[in-house]
Amino acid sequence: MPAEVLRWQDLENTARQFFHIHNYKEIRTPYFEETELFARSMGQTSEVVQKQMLTLNSQKEEESASHYSLRPEGTAAVLRSYIENHMHRHENLSKLFYVGPMFRGERPQKGRLRQFHQMGVEAIGPQSSSPYLDAEVIAMSVHLLKAFGLNHFTLRINTLGDDSDRTNFARFLRDQLGDRMNTFEPALQKSFKDNIFRVLDSKDPQAKKAVKGLGLNHSYLSKESADYFAKLKATLKEMNVEFEEDFGLVRGLDYYTHTVFEISDPSLGSQDALGAGGRYNNLAGQLGGGGDIEAIGFALGLERILLSLGENKSVASSPLSYYIIALEENFFGKAFMLLNALRHEGIAADIGYKSASVKSQMRTANKANPNFVVLIGEEEIVKNQVTVKNMKTGEQTSIALEEFERFALENR
Ligand code: HAM
């Protein structure tokens, strides 16, 4: 609704300004893509691909019904576009941002919608990994939330390391959890083979208990990965970005390598993630781009930000300068031309389209909340003037018609 849109615009304006300061450029990708793109990037075992894809049903027989899906997130599409447009040939590092709707077929509840909106960034480039870039992206997500006026959230970070670190981590989990796996819910038992990391963010009570007892640490990391993460943490500390280290944070999407992070506001209840992100160094290679193209990004959920802000932050709409009232039907033509002249000068103006009593027209005018009301009646027509009422002071003056445009330009 229009009053809510003002709050959305306020967030979007803040974000656009913020992204500009950090030299991120806007990218707009289509709202739907080939289903395959999402399946390959987010992973067949991810909940989004398994249960939440909204796939289009084409009427054309030659097009397989499951060929296209509404985008459940932005990262895969941005990377697809990066590769398709050979962006790596034009710049070493592409810093991109997006704002727009995403779609997931989840059961709606507070903070969880089937169409929701994300604003996100992706920093992509050949051999672009740097703990400083990771720190920049993580700090941006935190500072942007602060710029929106939020303060009560926590940032958790972790690293998954590279491919071989991940394999070590998975082996460790299989060894530790193997004999308890049959106590977990069936879907989770299946992921034991396919993707053991699902156990770490599962809501299954048995799994939660087992994970708690694991005493997770970073022993599976190579020295190189551990050093990278240490440098990132030191940089975040230097930037005064507060964080918690969470060894169990793996994220629900498969494309992540090394740094992962999540920001949550516990007061939001079960859907408490305001945003999340991480590094994905293998995805470009998997999607047919250069294997050396590395990337990191995050996405924030707009609806959750608004929930977290609560109702207290209202935003004023831009005021309407003039509201014109024709006191009789046959003066409407003149009033309408005056309205057009004002708008032509870039002055926000409107008119009462129905002839009604002055009292009822004034009531409508009051609702429009203009700075001035202009009355055109018998006397005004005869004397070639208008009556202007200042709605703040209540003061009423007569102004010659040829003077009015100048008056309006000076008094909006
Ligand atoms: P994600 O964790 O799936 O990550 O989503 C990011 C944020 O989008 C969530 O933290 C939440 O605020 C919001 N969100 C997700 N699903 C819903 C929903 N059904 N209703 C309302 N809000 C929702 C990603 O999407 C990754 N692409 C983030 C990323 C960017 N990683 C690297 N670059």
XYZ file of C-alpha atoms and ligand atoms in Angstrom:
445
model
C 0.000 0.000 0.000
C 1.215 3.557 -0.738
C 2.099 4.350 2.892
C 4.206 1.182 3.098
C 5.823 1.897 -0.249
C 7.289 5.041 1.286
C 9.149 2.905 3.809
C 10.384 0.612 1.034
C 11.576 3.557 -1.003
C 13.328 4.965 2.049
C 15.278 1.685 2.458
C 16.007 1.463 -1.253
C 17.256 5.051 -1.432
C 19.529 4.502 1.563
C 20.835 1.293 0.007
C 21.470 2.798 -3.435
C 23.428 5.675 -1.907
C 25.339 3.199 0.270
C 26.215 0.946 -2.675
C 27.343 3.959 -4.699
C 29.746 4.974 -1.917
C 31.267 1.486 -2.099
C 31.435 1.585 -5.926
C 28.967 -1.263 -6.504
C 26.951 -0.973 -9.746
C 23.373 -2.129 -10.190
C 22.639 -5.243 -12.245
C 19.119 -6.370 -13.250
C 18.623 -9.984 -14.199
C 15.338 -11.621 -15.327
C 12.837 -12.836 -12.751
C 13.027 -16.343 -14.176
C 15.883 -18.481 -15.437
C 16.474 -22.042 -16.539
C 15.634 -24.377 -13.668
C 18.931 -26.114 -14.299
C 20.880 -22.995 -13.333
C 19.406 -22.988 -9.835
C 19.626 -26.751 -9.418
C 23.284 -26.758 -10.372
C 24.286 -23.785 -8.275
C 22.336 -24.112 -5.050
C 22.709 -27.891 -5.088
C 20.240 -30.756 -5.582
C 20.282 -31.496 -1.873
C 19.461 -27.940 -0.777
C 16.004 -27.343 0.634
C 15.392 -24.539 -1.862
C 15.933 -26.823 -4.873
C 14.234 -29.860 -3.353
C 11.099 -28.220 -1.998
C 10.821 -24.543 -2.825
C 11.367 -24.023 -6.545
C 8.446 -22.344 -8.281
C 8.683 -23.864 -11.732
C 6.768 -22.468 -14.701
C 4.239 -24.598 -16.481
C 4.546 -23.904 -20.202
C 1.571 -24.473 -22.543
C 3.938 -25.296 -25.368
C 4.592 -28.982 -25.752
C 8.063 -28.574 -27.168
C 9.157 -26.787 -24.010
C 9.595 -29.127 -21.138
C 7.267 -27.983 -18.372
C 10.055 -27.753 -15.850
C 12.410 -25.778 -18.037
C 12.105 -22.411 -16.264
C 11.741 -21.413 -12.635
C 11.155 -18.130 -10.840
C 14.413 -17.039 -9.269
C 14.682 -18.122 -5.622
C 17.745 -15.908 -5.083
C 20.050 -13.560 -6.958
C 23.544 -15.048 -6.837
C 23.231 -17.754 -9.511
C 21.573 -15.387 -11.990
C 24.144 -12.651 -11.435
C 26.983 -15.107 -12.007
C 25.239 -16.530 -15.092
C 24.994 -13.016 -16.467
C 28.607 -12.224 -15.527
C 29.800 -15.266 -17.485
C 27.491 -14.730 -20.460
C 28.586 -11.103 -20.833
C 32.300 -11.906 -20.388
C 32.559 -9.305 -17.676
C 35.973 -10.598 -16.624
C 37.378 -9.223 -19.899
C 36.341 -5.694 -19.003
C 37.351 -5.433 -15.364
C 39.390 -7.360 -12.787
C 36.695 -7.143 -10.186
C 32.999 -6.585 -10.890
C 31.201 -5.132 -7.898
C 27.479 -5.565 -8.490
C 24.321 -4.979 -6.496
C 20.657 -5.841 -6.992
C 17.325 -5.080 -5.404
C 14.252 -7.063 -6.328
C 11.741 -9.854 -5.797
C 12.717 -13.492 -5.243
C 10.346 -16.460 -5.125
C 10.316 -19.597 -3.008
C 7.424 -22.011 -2.590
C 7.527 -22.095 1.183
C 4.595 -22.203 3.575
C 4.064 -18.504 4.362
C 4.359 -17.315 7.940
C 5.645 -14.210 9.710
C 8.874 -13.219 7.951
C 8.548 -15.976 5.360
C 6.843 -15.243 2.069
C 6.574 -16.883 -1.319
C 7.455 -13.587 -2.966
C 9.953 -11.649 -0.913
C 12.564 -9.032 -1.732
C 16.293 -9.049 -1.392
C 18.966 -6.434 -1.740
C 22.333 -7.953 -2.284
C 25.837 -7.521 -3.593
C 28.207 -9.824 -5.450
C 31.917 -9.041 -5.942
C 33.209 -11.255 -8.756
C 36.556 -11.507 -10.521
C 39.401 -13.809 -11.554
C 41.604 -14.694 -8.566
C 39.844 -12.012 -6.569
C 39.886 -13.756 -3.180
C 41.186 -11.464 -0.482
C 40.395 -11.396 3.218
C 40.045 -7.621 2.805
C 37.346 -8.036 0.182
C 35.572 -10.544 2.441
C 35.830 -8.031 5.277
C 34.483 -5.274 3.022
C 31.457 -7.336 2.011
C 30.676 -8.521 5.548
C 31.131 -5.010 6.973
C 28.860 -3.626 4.243
C 26.026 -5.928 5.276
C 26.381 -4.814 8.893
C 26.795 -1.115 8.123
C 23.863 -1.122 5.735
C 21.596 -2.589 8.431
C 22.857 0.131 10.789
C 22.166 2.768 8.138
C 18.568 1.490 8.095
C 18.416 2.183 11.828
C 18.837 -1.388 13.108
C 21.079 -2.172 16.055
C 19.832 -5.380 17.643
C 21.304 -8.061 15.456
C 24.188 -10.479 15.643
C 26.688 -11.436 12.990
C 27.990 -14.997 12.958
C 30.852 -16.052 10.736
C 32.592 -19.299 9.834
C 34.795 -20.795 7.155
C 34.233 -23.999 5.211
C 37.722 -23.903 3.712
C 38.471 -25.149 0.214
C 37.364 -28.413 -1.435
C 39.751 -30.640 0.429
C 38.979 -28.934 3.758
C 35.284 -29.515 3.106
C 35.967 -33.178 2.344
C 37.878 -33.483 5.625
C 35.067 -31.773 7.502
C 32.461 -34.057 5.902
C 34.527 -37.132 6.788
C 34.843 -35.949 10.392
C 31.064 -35.461 10.621
C 30.331 -38.886 9.106
C 32.735 -40.540 11.558
C 31.257 -38.746 14.539
C 27.582 -39.001 13.604
C 27.532 -42.374 11.852
C 26.119 -44.471 14.710
C 23.496 -41.861 15.672
C 22.240 -41.214 12.161
C 19.355 -43.718 12.413
C 17.813 -41.639 15.237
C 17.418 -38.638 12.883
C 14.352 -37.894 10.748
C 14.318 -39.904 7.454
C 15.029 -36.928 5.126
C 18.107 -36.143 7.156
C 19.261 -39.748 7.111
C 19.296 -39.501 3.337
C 21.514 -36.446 3.456
C 24.091 -38.481 5.371
C 25.209 -39.791 1.997
C 24.403 -36.766 -0.208
C 25.291 -33.805 1.948
C 26.254 -34.376 5.553
C 26.369 -30.591 6.227
C 22.544 -30.531 6.235
C 22.755 -32.111 9.686
C 24.415 -28.966 11.024
C 21.538 -26.614 10.198
C 18.754 -29.147 10.708
C 15.913 -28.403 13.116
C 15.527 -32.113 13.987
C 15.848 -32.305 17.820
C 17.977 -35.473 17.755
C 20.312 -33.953 15.181
C 20.564 -30.735 17.188
C 21.499 -32.673 20.296
C 24.108 -34.718 18.446
C 25.656 -31.629 16.834
C 25.864 -29.863 20.191
C 27.904 -32.713 21.597
C 30.379 -32.739 18.725
C 32.695 -30.024 19.998
C 33.249 -28.646 16.504
C 36.473 -26.803 15.727
C 38.602 -25.851 12.728
C 41.027 -28.764 12.889
C 39.972 -29.839 9.379
C 41.329 -26.642 7.804
C 44.577 -26.433 5.842
C 47.094 -23.867 7.075
C 46.314 -21.662 4.076
C 42.561 -21.643 4.775
C 43.118 -21.094 8.496
C 45.458 -18.142 7.808
C 42.936 -16.598 5.384
C 40.189 -16.810 8.003
C 42.487 -15.442 10.739
C 43.307 -12.423 8.539
C 39.598 -11.848 7.880
C 38.788 -11.939 11.598
C 41.652 -9.580 12.440
C 40.481 -7.139 9.751
C 36.881 -7.215 10.989
C 38.123 -6.516 14.510
C 40.178 -3.579 13.256
C 37.045 -2.266 11.522
C 35.139 -2.596 14.812
C 32.681 -5.035 13.264
C 31.424 -7.248 16.057
C 30.983 -10.935 15.270
C 30.667 -14.368 16.806
C 32.533 -17.335 15.437
C 30.146 -20.242 14.852
C 31.810 -23.537 13.892
C 28.438 -25.041 13.009
C 27.441 -22.370 10.477
C 27.418 -24.007 7.023
C 24.483 -22.266 5.225
C 21.776 -24.093 3.324
C 23.094 -23.520 -0.202
C 25.810 -25.717 -1.659
C 27.912 -23.189 -3.517
C 29.849 -21.799 -0.578
C 33.591 -22.180 -0.009
C 35.702 -20.489 2.696
C 33.908 -17.545 4.350
C 30.219 -17.845 5.276
C 28.164 -15.504 7.459
C 24.658 -14.861 8.701
C 23.031 -11.927 10.466
C 20.056 -12.529 12.697
C 17.678 -10.638 14.945
C 16.510 -13.058 17.667
C 13.424 -10.918 18.368
C 11.963 -11.997 15.005
C 11.197 -15.537 16.185
C 11.732 -18.584 13.998
C 12.490 -16.615 10.803
C 15.218 -14.525 12.347
C 17.813 -14.251 9.535
C 17.995 -10.665 8.274
C 20.600 -11.600 5.730
C 23.399 -13.933 4.846
C 26.193 -14.543 2.432
C 29.580 -15.978 1.744
C 32.315 -16.798 -0.703
C 31.688 -19.087 -3.679
C 34.927 -19.751 -5.538
C 33.859 -22.864 -7.458
C 30.512 -21.777 -8.842
C 31.742 -19.914 -11.940
C 33.737 -22.981 -12.988
C 30.692 -25.206 -12.467
C 28.538 -22.903 -14.601
C 30.973 -22.920 -17.523
C 32.937 -19.751 -16.701
C 36.642 -19.590 -16.001
C 37.668 -21.850 -13.132
C 39.693 -19.003 -11.606
C 36.678 -16.695 -11.212
C 36.107 -16.210 -7.502
C 33.320 -14.351 -5.760
C 31.688 -13.297 -2.525
C 28.359 -11.669 -1.757
C 25.406 -11.292 0.548
C 21.668 -10.723 0.414
C 19.424 -9.017 2.953
C 15.687 -9.703 3.204
C 13.700 -6.478 2.962
C 10.508 -7.723 4.622
C 12.491 -8.963 7.610
C 14.317 -5.635 7.881
C 10.938 -3.877 8.000
C 9.709 -6.322 10.657
C 12.837 -5.717 12.673
C 12.447 -1.940 12.365
C 8.871 -2.167 13.627
C 6.234 0.476 13.098
C 8.051 3.300 14.824
C 10.003 4.573 11.835
C 7.481 6.424 9.707
C 8.498 8.216 6.544
C 6.886 11.438 5.331
C 5.678 11.507 1.741
C 6.723 14.354 -0.554
C 4.024 16.986 -0.119
C 1.498 18.031 -2.709
C 1.976 21.775 -3.338
C -1.373 22.810 -4.836
C -4.913 21.486 -4.851
C -7.295 23.275 -7.189
C -11.029 23.597 -6.647
C -13.471 24.795 -9.306
C -16.502 26.169 -7.477
C -18.823 25.542 -10.417
C -18.778 22.952 -13.164
C -18.332 25.540 -15.963
C -15.114 26.870 -14.359
C -13.550 23.437 -14.450
C -11.966 23.949 -17.908
C -10.035 26.977 -16.685
C -9.062 25.242 -13.438
C -7.869 22.203 -15.370
C -5.622 24.348 -17.609
C -4.159 25.988 -14.499
C -3.445 22.545 -13.073
C -1.591 21.566 -16.238
C 0.441 24.786 -16.214
C 1.583 24.059 -12.625
C 2.566 20.488 -13.429
C 4.414 21.709 -16.505
C 6.553 23.842 -14.179
C 7.322 20.742 -12.095
C 5.012 21.738 -9.262
C 3.099 18.855 -7.655
C -0.591 19.646 -8.065
C -4.001 18.003 -8.212
C -7.651 18.942 -8.694
C -11.118 17.925 -7.507
C -12.702 16.235 -10.527
C -16.286 16.230 -9.236
C -18.339 19.347 -8.808
C -19.616 19.437 -5.246
C -20.239 21.963 -2.490
C -17.240 24.031 -1.398
C -17.405 22.339 1.974
C -17.204 18.849 0.558
C -14.472 19.869 -1.909
C -12.459 21.394 0.946
C -12.784 18.101 2.834
C -11.319 16.226 -0.140
C -8.619 18.869 -0.462
C -7.691 18.435 3.217
C -7.221 14.719 2.689
C -4.783 15.421 -0.149
C -2.830 17.505 2.383
C -1.597 20.251 0.025
C 0.418 23.283 1.017
C -2.049 25.557 -0.808
C -5.614 25.319 -2.056
C -6.586 27.386 -5.109
C -10.234 28.401 -5.487
C -11.759 29.390 -8.800
C -15.314 30.736 -8.645
C -17.544 33.381 -10.212
C -15.705 36.323 -8.658
C -12.284 34.948 -9.613
C -13.352 34.424 -13.228
C -14.800 37.922 -13.517
C -11.760 39.600 -11.986
C -9.298 37.279 -13.758
C -7.698 36.148 -10.503
C -7.499 33.175 -8.179
C -7.959 32.814 -4.430
C -5.094 31.033 -2.747
C -5.419 29.597 0.751
C -2.232 28.794 2.652
C -3.179 25.578 4.451
C -0.507 25.975 7.125
C -1.405 29.513 8.206
C -5.033 29.589 7.057
C -4.289 32.906 5.349
C -6.266 33.603 2.162
C -5.137 35.964 -0.646
C -6.306 36.973 -4.105
C -3.709 36.831 -6.851
C -4.062 38.082 -10.444
C -4.057 35.142 -12.859
C -0.975 36.349 -14.759
C 0.902 36.650 -11.440
C -0.105 33.213 -10.213
C 2.489 31.082 -11.994
C 5.338 33.210 -10.595
C 3.736 33.035 -7.131
C 3.476 29.249 -7.408
C 7.118 28.895 -8.448
C 8.158 30.877 -5.384
C 5.689 29.196 -2.984
C 5.482 25.432 -3.226
P 19.566 -16.877 1.762
O 20.081 -17.117 3.136
O 18.839 -17.979 1.134
O 20.826 -16.491 0.890
O 18.652 -15.585 1.749
C 19.117 -14.319 2.183
C 18.032 -13.605 2.976
O 16.827 -13.496 2.219
C 17.606 -14.310 4.253
O 18.508 -14.068 5.305
C 16.249 -13.673 4.513
O 16.392 -12.396 5.122
C 15.714 -13.469 3.106
N 14.773 -14.561 2.765
C 15.058 -15.777 2.271
N 13.914 -16.502 2.065
C 12.883 -15.712 2.446
C 11.459 -15.866 2.458
N 10.843 -16.973 2.028
N 10.707 -14.817 2.921
C 11.296 -13.673 3.348
N 12.630 -13.476 3.336
C 13.433 -14.467 2.892
C 20.776 -16.181 -0.439
O 19.759 -15.990 -1.038
C 22.136 -16.008 -1.066
N 21.924 -15.731 -2.492
C 22.944 -14.927 -0.398
C 24.259 -14.700 -1.059
C 24.567 -13.706 -1.910
N 25.323 -15.474 -0.936
C 26.303 -15.002 -1.697
N 25.847 -13.920 -2.301
